[in-house]
Amino acid sequence: MPGLNMQATLPVPEFVPININIIYSMQNPVDGIQFVISMDAYPYCTWDFEFVIPRYLEQQESAPEDDGELLEGDNSTIVVCSGELVEQVAHSCNSSKTIFMFSQNTSTSVQHIAFAAGPFHVHSISADLSATEDVSGTSQPLMHVFYFPGHESLLGTFVSFMRSAMSFYSTEFRSYPFGLHKLIFVDEMLTQWFDSATLSLITVDLLQGKDAIDQVLKIRHCLSHALACQWIGINIQQKTWSDTWLMNRLGLYITGLFIWKLMRNHEYRFRLKKDMECMLELDNGFMSPICQPQLFEPPDPVTLAFINLKSPLILHILDRHLGKSGTSLELSRVLLKVFLSAISGELPNNTLSTHLFLRTCRKVSGIDPHSFAEQWIYGSGCPMFGFSATFNCKKMVVEISMHQEAPAFKVHENNEVTKVLMKPAAVLFFEGQMTIHIHEADGMPYEHILNIRSSYKCYEVPFNTKYKRVRQNTKQYLACQAAAQATAEGDAEAVAAMNMVNMGFVTDWTEEDEQNMAGQMYEWIRINTGFEWIAAIAFDQKDYMWVSQLQRDRDVGAQYEAIQVLLKTPNAMISSTFAKTVLVSNYYFQIHCEAS
């Protein structure tokens, strides 16, 4: 029949999956994992653990008969768990098994408990002799690294600095909240690391050889972040799902402070600039605010990645915002107050909410962060600025015009539903203070503050120097004389530079450019010098001003900004400037990479 033939042509699955749910219970199990917890104390309580495991994962031809203590250099199975090891004994009924007992005396949430078992070898990280005691007077906590056989040669390069990280965190943010810390390197982890109380599970893929130069900074950042999470994220937890941004990124913020101390200012500011660029591409109106009080579920992986990227930037500009009050430590004082509250028991169950955090900011700094929070924490999107500057000779001022747009608001301007869901309507235009530097003819950068309270305004910034800049051709003449003198003295870099000039590889400014430069009252202007804003900034100034900024401003952020602008107008002079940037060794290596 036609009907049957038509049905026969339809694809019919050969197998249909069947879901079966089996409810069962075990009475007095021999093997497995058992949790015996008082429901009144769940999930924030102290813990006691007992593990019964085989002494060896593989059959031994002749097992040594001892009292259960591990022998030096053997591959006996050991257990590493959250808390401190209380006892390790041989099983009373089965000599092929060992019993490990751990105790976590500090109240800890259940999701911060972890353990691992395997034939680990142990490496102890020695104490810092230059800082035997921290500010609280207690000795440095023990630190151990557990790894599988064969990875011994990879440890020294990447774990030796962990003692410095421990000393830094303990000094800046009070003593370590637990008794010891353990790093465990394991195979086949789904993530790079997992944080738990007193213990960090790290993927063995992070261990690289000494020749992996490019991975050193990344690995050190991951390991120091894992340690920072012991203070904020484990000892102090988020109160609700909407506070995920705070817990996840406070740990990264204090990690950034340690990286700044370890690698100094260049790497910190360069990473900050790159992260801001990435954020401007993502936060275009289709991403939710990082904090949604009505959120009752954990964020999905895409949203979580966005939160993890934006939150450290928010904390950085909050630090700059609190710094306007004149406090010397800015956000660090707020974090110190939070840690002291956790030690004194003022935080119920050591949980921290966004509201409590902002209230602590107000108490410590004296500045009300309400408007800041409405824009950056509870709102979405980033502003886009356009600046231009002209010099007024009669008033002796620099007239700076500012125009602001909110791309996230424009995306949902005509959709009332998404206005409420995405909340861009609360950020029609952003308000705050922006720092600018005007490098005048005397070579000094003069700092000025622009109070932004509208979408458009023209500012009159006072000018200090009463004379014009030194003529550019005079500077070039003096520079050439100095290069020639260095060449005569045998300076290798000067010889290479003079050879490039003589061979025509380096192009100089034209006579018209030199006349224009001689008529300028200032060298260059920098906008948002302190990175107080996560914003796209378009500033209209001459190419030779951007070149001066690249060559003479020592800030890595200023050099990177100049390179990005000059890339948009390629010519022989710009190419010569980039060639000089690559050859001059005074630049940070990341700037060399960008210029090349």
XYZ file of C-alpha atoms in Angstrom:
596
model
C 0.000 0.000 0.000
C 1.227 3.531 -0.649
C 0.907 4.473 3.025
C 3.045 1.538 4.152
C 5.676 2.269 1.507
C 5.966 5.866 2.698
C 6.447 4.792 6.284
C 9.048 2.244 5.255
C 11.213 4.993 3.759
C 11.378 6.907 7.053
C 14.610 6.321 9.023
C 13.978 4.299 12.167
C 16.703 4.232 14.849
C 18.050 0.790 15.475
C 18.541 1.359 19.196
C 16.664 3.738 21.463
C 18.524 4.710 24.655
C 16.816 3.710 27.885
C 17.546 5.519 31.149
C 17.366 3.333 34.259
C 17.514 4.813 37.756
C 18.353 2.367 40.546
C 17.944 3.430 44.142
C 20.102 1.337 46.454
C 21.893 1.433 49.786
C 24.909 -0.466 51.146
C 25.090 -1.940 54.619
C 28.598 -2.139 56.101
C 30.481 -1.880 52.770
C 34.017 -3.247 52.585
C 35.307 -0.935 49.845
C 34.215 2.494 48.655
C 33.807 6.006 50.062
C 31.651 6.712 53.107
C 30.617 10.138 54.426
C 29.434 10.332 58.011
C 28.313 13.937 58.537
C 26.006 15.611 61.012
C 23.287 17.263 58.940
C 23.149 20.174 61.368
C 26.732 21.100 60.537
C 26.567 20.321 56.807
C 28.177 21.549 54.628
C 30.500 23.842 56.628
C 32.240 21.805 59.337
C 35.455 20.099 60.427
C 36.487 16.795 58.878
C 38.130 13.505 59.824
C 39.242 11.038 57.151
C 40.336 7.417 57.196
C 41.688 5.726 54.061
C 42.403 2.014 53.738
C 44.404 1.393 50.568
C 46.680 -1.313 49.096
C 50.303 -0.781 49.996
C 51.295 -1.214 46.350
C 49.354 -0.715 43.162
C 51.270 -3.591 41.563
C 52.003 -7.039 42.933
C 55.344 -7.084 44.767
C 57.571 -10.165 44.635
C 58.656 -9.709 48.246
C 56.891 -7.050 50.238
C 59.098 -5.664 52.993
C 57.885 -6.458 56.461
C 57.876 -3.308 58.555
C 55.501 -1.382 60.773
C 53.769 0.392 57.898
C 56.183 3.315 57.492
C 57.176 4.133 53.933
C 60.665 3.186 52.875
C 62.963 5.723 51.277
C 62.719 5.598 47.497
C 60.075 2.842 47.183
C 56.848 3.176 45.169
C 54.430 2.517 47.976
C 50.951 3.923 47.596
C 50.318 6.967 49.745
C 47.272 9.170 50.262
C 47.340 12.968 50.229
C 44.193 14.627 51.557
C 42.845 17.959 52.729
C 43.913 18.545 56.298
C 46.895 17.234 58.238
C 48.161 13.670 58.436
C 47.362 12.301 61.900
C 48.539 8.701 61.612
C 49.776 6.152 59.105
C 49.707 2.521 60.244
C 49.609 -0.954 58.774
C 46.228 -2.663 58.639
C 45.749 -4.923 61.660
C 44.009 -7.678 59.665
C 45.569 -7.348 56.212
C 49.297 -6.736 55.925
C 48.930 -5.740 52.249
C 46.986 -2.604 53.183
C 47.843 0.671 54.905
C 45.625 3.026 56.878
C 45.975 6.820 56.502
C 44.155 9.145 58.896
C 43.723 12.875 58.250
C 42.053 15.638 60.217
C 40.861 19.029 58.978
C 40.326 21.034 62.175
C 39.404 24.261 60.381
C 35.771 24.413 59.282
C 35.661 23.801 55.539
C 32.900 23.517 52.983
C 32.393 20.131 51.365
C 33.298 21.264 47.834
C 36.754 22.216 49.103
C 37.691 18.688 50.182
C 39.930 16.611 47.925
C 42.297 13.665 48.113
C 44.596 11.685 45.835
C 46.233 8.277 46.142
C 49.153 6.926 44.173
C 52.878 6.098 44.205
C 53.846 9.701 44.878
C 57.299 10.954 45.692
C 57.618 13.906 48.067
C 59.636 17.106 47.661
C 59.770 19.657 50.495
C 59.977 23.365 49.672
C 62.492 24.839 52.073
C 61.685 27.837 54.232
C 62.683 31.354 53.203
C 65.732 32.128 55.350
C 65.366 35.845 54.688
C 61.906 35.828 56.303
C 61.903 33.168 58.990
C 58.784 34.565 60.600
C 55.845 36.455 59.182
C 54.323 39.590 60.660
C 52.154 37.611 63.069
C 55.201 35.971 64.637
C 54.438 32.416 63.505
C 56.890 30.231 61.638
C 56.386 29.593 57.961
C 53.935 26.774 57.162
C 55.223 23.537 55.689
C 55.001 23.185 51.918
C 55.303 19.842 50.093
C 55.141 18.811 46.449
C 53.858 15.332 45.507
C 54.715 13.973 42.069
C 55.018 10.741 40.152
C 58.432 9.152 39.553
C 60.273 10.621 36.577
C 59.301 14.264 37.117
C 62.050 15.153 39.565
C 64.034 17.248 37.105
C 61.017 19.450 36.267
C 60.232 20.602 39.792
C 63.081 22.968 40.604
C 62.261 25.471 37.866
C 58.618 25.981 38.732
C 57.987 25.264 42.416
C 60.937 26.955 44.096
C 59.236 30.364 43.906
C 56.187 29.098 45.840
C 57.884 29.905 49.133
C 58.222 33.517 47.995
C 54.522 33.552 47.150
C 53.646 32.162 50.576
C 55.803 34.793 52.302
C 54.244 37.600 50.236
C 50.638 36.561 50.901
C 51.299 35.963 54.597
C 52.914 39.372 54.961
C 50.356 41.368 53.009
C 47.147 39.526 53.947
C 47.806 38.012 57.355
C 48.939 34.506 58.221
C 48.159 31.406 56.198
C 44.692 30.167 57.278
C 45.741 26.493 57.470
C 48.632 24.503 58.880
C 50.391 23.428 55.678
C 50.060 23.463 51.902
C 50.489 20.625 49.411
C 50.869 20.649 45.629
C 49.973 17.392 43.865
C 50.840 16.902 40.199
C 48.606 14.288 38.577
C 47.803 13.050 35.073
C 44.652 13.398 32.979
C 42.986 16.258 34.830
C 40.031 17.944 33.128
C 41.193 21.381 34.299
C 44.597 22.924 34.925
C 44.126 22.785 38.677
C 41.576 22.171 41.403
C 41.591 24.094 44.674
C 40.808 22.506 48.017
C 41.680 23.155 51.655
C 45.461 22.857 52.238
C 45.797 21.084 48.877
C 46.023 22.008 45.194
C 45.643 19.369 42.487
C 47.707 20.469 39.475
C 47.860 18.896 36.041
C 51.278 17.486 35.245
C 51.104 19.232 31.859
C 52.179 22.455 33.574
C 55.578 20.943 34.326
C 57.912 21.871 31.489
C 61.630 21.641 30.902
C 64.095 24.448 31.460
C 63.997 25.319 27.755
C 60.264 26.234 27.905
C 60.930 29.937 28.432
C 57.568 31.162 27.135
C 55.646 29.011 29.624
C 57.455 30.159 32.762
C 55.242 33.173 33.428
C 52.024 31.265 32.733
C 52.992 28.396 35.024
C 54.061 30.704 37.835
C 50.811 32.613 37.511
C 48.754 29.400 37.763
C 50.645 28.065 40.792
C 50.612 31.368 42.676
C 46.882 31.724 41.955
C 46.271 28.241 43.343
C 48.004 29.295 46.559
C 46.090 32.600 46.741
C 42.798 30.701 46.619
C 43.605 29.280 50.061
C 42.967 32.766 51.479
C 40.053 33.867 49.299
C 37.872 31.177 47.758
C 38.405 28.400 50.322
C 38.873 29.994 53.725
C 36.478 32.771 52.661
C 33.621 31.717 50.376
C 30.956 33.390 48.304
C 27.547 33.820 49.897
C 25.383 33.347 46.774
C 25.898 32.440 43.125
C 25.777 36.129 42.181
C 28.975 36.632 44.218
C 30.951 34.257 41.987
C 32.750 37.178 40.350
C 34.052 38.357 43.714
C 35.478 35.061 44.943
C 36.938 34.011 41.626
C 38.715 37.274 41.010
C 39.838 38.469 44.420
C 42.237 35.542 44.325
C 43.441 36.662 40.907
C 43.794 40.226 42.133
C 46.186 39.335 44.946
C 47.937 36.977 42.507
C 48.486 39.970 40.241
C 50.053 41.862 43.136
C 52.517 39.026 43.642
C 53.275 38.845 39.914
C 53.891 42.585 40.007
C 56.401 42.051 42.813
C 57.955 39.072 41.023
C 58.095 40.463 37.479
C 57.840 44.166 38.361
C 55.585 46.704 36.696
C 56.152 46.031 33.002
C 54.565 42.596 32.754
C 51.682 43.536 35.064
C 50.669 46.590 33.036
C 51.162 44.842 29.703
C 48.879 41.961 30.732
C 46.378 44.491 32.041
C 46.328 46.325 28.712
C 45.880 43.114 26.709
C 43.043 41.926 28.958
C 41.268 45.265 28.550
C 41.471 44.959 24.775
C 39.982 41.475 24.922
C 37.200 42.699 27.229
C 36.227 45.475 24.812
C 35.647 42.887 22.104
C 33.472 40.662 24.321
C 31.431 43.154 26.354
C 29.526 44.532 23.384
C 25.991 44.381 24.789
C 25.260 40.668 24.599
C 26.905 39.687 27.885
C 25.184 39.884 31.248
C 26.511 41.937 34.185
C 29.100 40.130 36.252
C 26.827 40.354 39.326
C 23.111 39.575 39.088
C 21.448 39.456 42.531
C 18.487 37.555 41.074
C 20.741 34.704 39.916
C 20.053 31.433 41.740
C 22.086 29.071 39.550
C 25.793 28.800 38.808
C 26.932 30.607 35.642
C 27.391 28.570 32.488
C 30.946 27.996 31.177
C 30.791 30.850 28.625
C 29.528 33.346 31.188
C 32.030 32.110 33.760
C 34.933 32.674 31.358
C 33.647 36.200 30.729
C 33.311 36.851 34.477
C 36.834 35.567 35.103
C 38.205 37.974 32.504
C 36.259 41.089 33.488
C 36.318 40.790 37.288
C 40.084 41.425 37.818
C 39.789 44.503 35.602
C 36.847 45.743 37.674
C 38.862 45.272 40.850
C 41.779 47.169 39.315
C 39.682 50.205 38.395
C 37.966 49.976 41.805
C 41.435 50.137 43.346
C 42.129 53.287 41.326
C 38.723 54.685 42.306
C 39.399 54.162 46.023
C 42.867 55.632 45.567
C 41.296 59.029 44.852
C 40.603 59.294 48.604
C 44.334 59.566 49.292
C 44.731 56.195 51.013
C 48.118 54.629 50.474
C 47.039 50.995 50.069
C 43.666 51.391 48.300
C 42.026 47.983 47.768
C 44.699 46.148 49.765
C 43.391 47.789 52.933
C 39.892 46.557 52.123
C 41.140 42.992 51.648
C 43.104 43.175 54.880
C 39.910 44.233 56.673
C 38.039 41.286 55.134
C 40.704 38.800 56.232
C 40.725 40.229 59.754
C 36.929 39.860 59.882
C 37.294 36.204 58.890
C 39.868 35.595 61.632
C 37.789 37.342 64.293
C 34.612 35.474 63.339
C 32.694 38.529 62.084
C 31.940 36.767 58.795
C 29.187 34.138 59.343
C 30.583 30.819 58.077
C 33.334 32.912 56.444
C 31.010 33.908 53.573
C 31.439 37.192 51.723
C 28.777 38.908 49.613
C 29.084 41.709 47.078
C 27.031 44.000 49.300
C 29.287 43.403 52.324
C 32.400 43.872 50.212
C 31.200 47.247 48.881
C 30.192 48.319 52.387
C 33.700 47.471 53.608
C 35.133 49.574 50.758
C 33.056 52.539 51.914
C 34.131 52.140 55.554
C 37.828 51.834 54.784
C 38.203 54.496 52.085
C 35.400 56.910 52.962
C 34.187 56.857 49.342
C 30.716 55.627 48.489
C 31.116 53.068 45.658
C 27.382 53.002 44.834
C 27.610 54.760 41.457
C 30.714 52.732 40.574
C 28.917 49.469 41.362
C 25.839 50.422 39.349
C 27.997 51.059 36.284
C 30.623 48.334 36.389
C 29.340 45.561 38.682
C 25.558 45.581 38.247
C 25.652 47.058 34.740
C 26.977 45.783 31.422
C 28.991 47.214 28.572
C 32.055 49.441 28.250
C 32.205 53.076 27.062
C 33.783 54.349 23.883
C 35.549 57.726 24.009
C 36.705 60.109 21.326
C 39.216 62.825 22.309
C 40.836 65.709 20.465
C 43.143 68.457 21.737
C 44.017 71.966 20.548
C 46.237 74.594 22.150
C 44.711 78.024 22.873
C 47.541 80.568 22.816
C 45.459 83.434 24.211
C 44.254 81.554 27.289
C 47.386 79.382 27.566
C 45.245 76.275 27.955
C 44.860 72.977 26.146
C 41.261 72.527 25.025
C 40.345 68.845 25.165
C 37.059 67.748 23.643
C 35.493 64.521 24.886
C 32.673 62.530 23.313
C 31.322 59.338 24.881
C 29.167 56.533 23.501
C 27.775 53.361 25.079
C 27.700 50.576 22.445
C 25.898 48.171 24.797
C 23.084 50.691 25.262
C 22.708 51.223 21.513
C 22.380 47.495 20.851
C 19.283 47.248 23.079
C 18.038 50.818 22.741
C 14.808 49.841 20.992
C 14.177 46.557 22.825
C 12.501 47.058 26.193
C 12.739 43.363 27.130
C 16.497 43.076 26.712
C 16.903 46.439 28.409
C 15.648 44.857 31.602
C 17.453 41.538 31.124
C 20.847 42.891 30.103
C 20.497 46.167 31.987
C 22.332 48.480 29.579
C 19.751 51.228 30.275
C 21.435 51.872 33.646
C 24.643 52.818 31.806
C 23.540 55.339 29.221
C 26.847 57.089 29.848
C 29.594 56.327 32.343
C 30.691 58.752 35.034
C 33.965 59.106 36.874
C 37.388 60.692 36.852
C 39.985 60.156 34.164
C 43.677 61.012 34.472
C 45.598 62.560 31.588
C 49.277 63.500 31.237
C 50.443 66.416 29.110
C 54.157 66.167 28.315
C 55.117 69.791 27.888
C 58.146 71.441 26.341
C 60.232 71.194 29.498
C 60.033 67.391 29.276
C 57.892 67.022 32.402
C 54.528 65.175 32.372
C 51.850 67.272 34.078
C 48.914 65.334 35.497
C 45.346 66.567 35.176
C 41.984 65.072 36.182
C 38.937 65.168 33.902
C 35.588 64.859 35.698
C 33.315 63.022 33.263
C 29.637 63.606 34.050
C 28.052 63.703 30.581
C 28.374 62.252 27.120
C 30.088 65.371 25.710
C 32.196 68.159 27.189
C 35.086 70.455 26.321
C 37.720 70.826 29.057
C 40.178 73.688 29.426
C 43.345 72.237 30.913
C 45.897 74.807 32.162
C 49.308 74.883 30.515
C 52.442 75.382 32.640
C 55.437 75.896 30.318
C 55.781 79.423 28.921
C 58.148 78.591 26.087
C 58.021 76.371 23.034
C 59.664 73.013 22.782
C 63.264 72.694 21.588
C 63.439 72.531 17.826
C 63.390 68.946 16.569
C 66.246 69.452 14.151
C 68.446 70.617 17.047
C 67.595 67.410 18.909
C 68.328 65.318 15.837
C 71.659 67.084 15.354
C 72.658 66.431 18.954
C 71.513 62.808 18.669
C 73.571 62.278 15.519
C 76.618 63.842 17.190
C 76.207 61.527 20.187
C 75.784 58.468 17.938
C 78.885 59.382 15.964
C 80.876 59.806 19.169
C 79.668 56.418 20.470
C 80.580 54.818 17.142
C 84.063 56.239 17.342
C 84.406 54.745 20.823
C 83.475 51.287 19.548
C 79.872 50.944 20.823
C 78.466 47.941 18.913
C 74.843 49.131 19.015
C 75.834 52.605 17.860
C 77.864 51.133 14.984
C 74.864 49.026 13.884
C 72.548 52.032 14.089
C 74.898 54.257 12.067
C 75.259 51.524 9.444
C 71.489 51.376 9.078
C 71.300 55.134 8.599
C 74.133 55.120 6.064
C 72.559 52.237 4.092
C 69.196 53.980 3.904
C 67.302 51.484 6.079
C 66.141 54.270 8.428
C 63.976 57.103 7.149
C 64.052 60.514 8.819
C 61.353 63.178 9.187
C 60.785 65.527 6.274
C 61.466 69.258 6.519
C 57.730 69.948 6.661
C 57.322 67.554 9.591
C 60.207 69.230 11.402
C 58.580 72.636 10.979
C 55.290 71.323 12.323
C 57.039 69.730 15.294
C 58.905 72.941 16.052
C 55.592 74.810 16.262
C 54.012 72.506 18.819
C 53.758 73.646 22.429
C 53.768 70.133 23.909
C 55.389 66.801 23.105
C 52.410 64.454 23.428
C 49.289 63.799 25.525
C 48.275 60.548 27.194
C 44.668 59.714 28.066
C 43.663 57.278 30.853
C 47.220 56.940 32.098
C 46.298 54.984 35.221
C 44.002 52.518 33.407
C 41.061 53.752 35.524
C 38.642 52.954 32.705
C 37.871 49.839 30.691
C 37.129 51.810 27.553
C 37.925 52.130 23.872
C 39.730 55.463 23.490
C 40.355 57.159 20.152
C 42.662 60.165 20.504
C 43.535 62.367 17.561
C 47.147 63.548 17.629
C 49.955 63.737 15.072
C 52.105 60.768 14.118
C 55.290 62.390 15.409
C 53.616 62.779 18.814
C 52.860 59.057 18.898
C 56.480 58.375 17.893
C 57.695 60.597 20.739
C 55.425 58.700 23.130
C 56.825 55.384 21.926
C 60.428 56.482 22.192
C 60.369 58.568 25.359
C 57.554 57.349 27.605
C 58.825 54.616 29.931
C 55.398 53.149 30.634
C 54.814 49.874 28.791
C 51.128 50.762 28.380
C 52.030 54.037 26.653
C 54.450 52.294 24.310
C 51.887 49.639 23.441
C 49.213 52.283 22.744
C 51.582 54.159 20.430
C 52.402 50.997 18.471
C 48.722 50.131 17.996
C 47.937 53.614 16.659
C 50.980 53.799 14.379
C 50.103 50.427 12.850
C 47.006 52.057 11.323
C 49.087 54.527 9.260
C 51.977 52.534 7.763
C 54.683 54.490 5.961
C 58.458 54.516 5.659
C 58.917 56.678 8.749
C 56.713 54.411 10.901
C 58.547 51.329 9.630
C 61.866 52.922 10.547
C 60.519 53.709 14.018
C 59.489 50.073 14.511
C 62.896 48.897 13.294
C 64.596 51.113 15.872
C 62.226 49.790 18.560
C 63.197 46.212 17.777
C 66.912 46.989 17.845
C 67.021 49.098 21.005
C 67.507 46.852 24.035
C 65.941 49.279 26.523
C 62.390 48.260 25.567
C 60.516 45.493 27.343
C 60.589 42.229 25.376
C 56.811 42.285 24.828
C 57.183 45.684 23.114
C 59.877 44.171 20.886
C 57.396 41.465 19.895
C 54.626 43.976 19.158
C 56.917 46.201 17.077
C 58.224 43.297 15.034
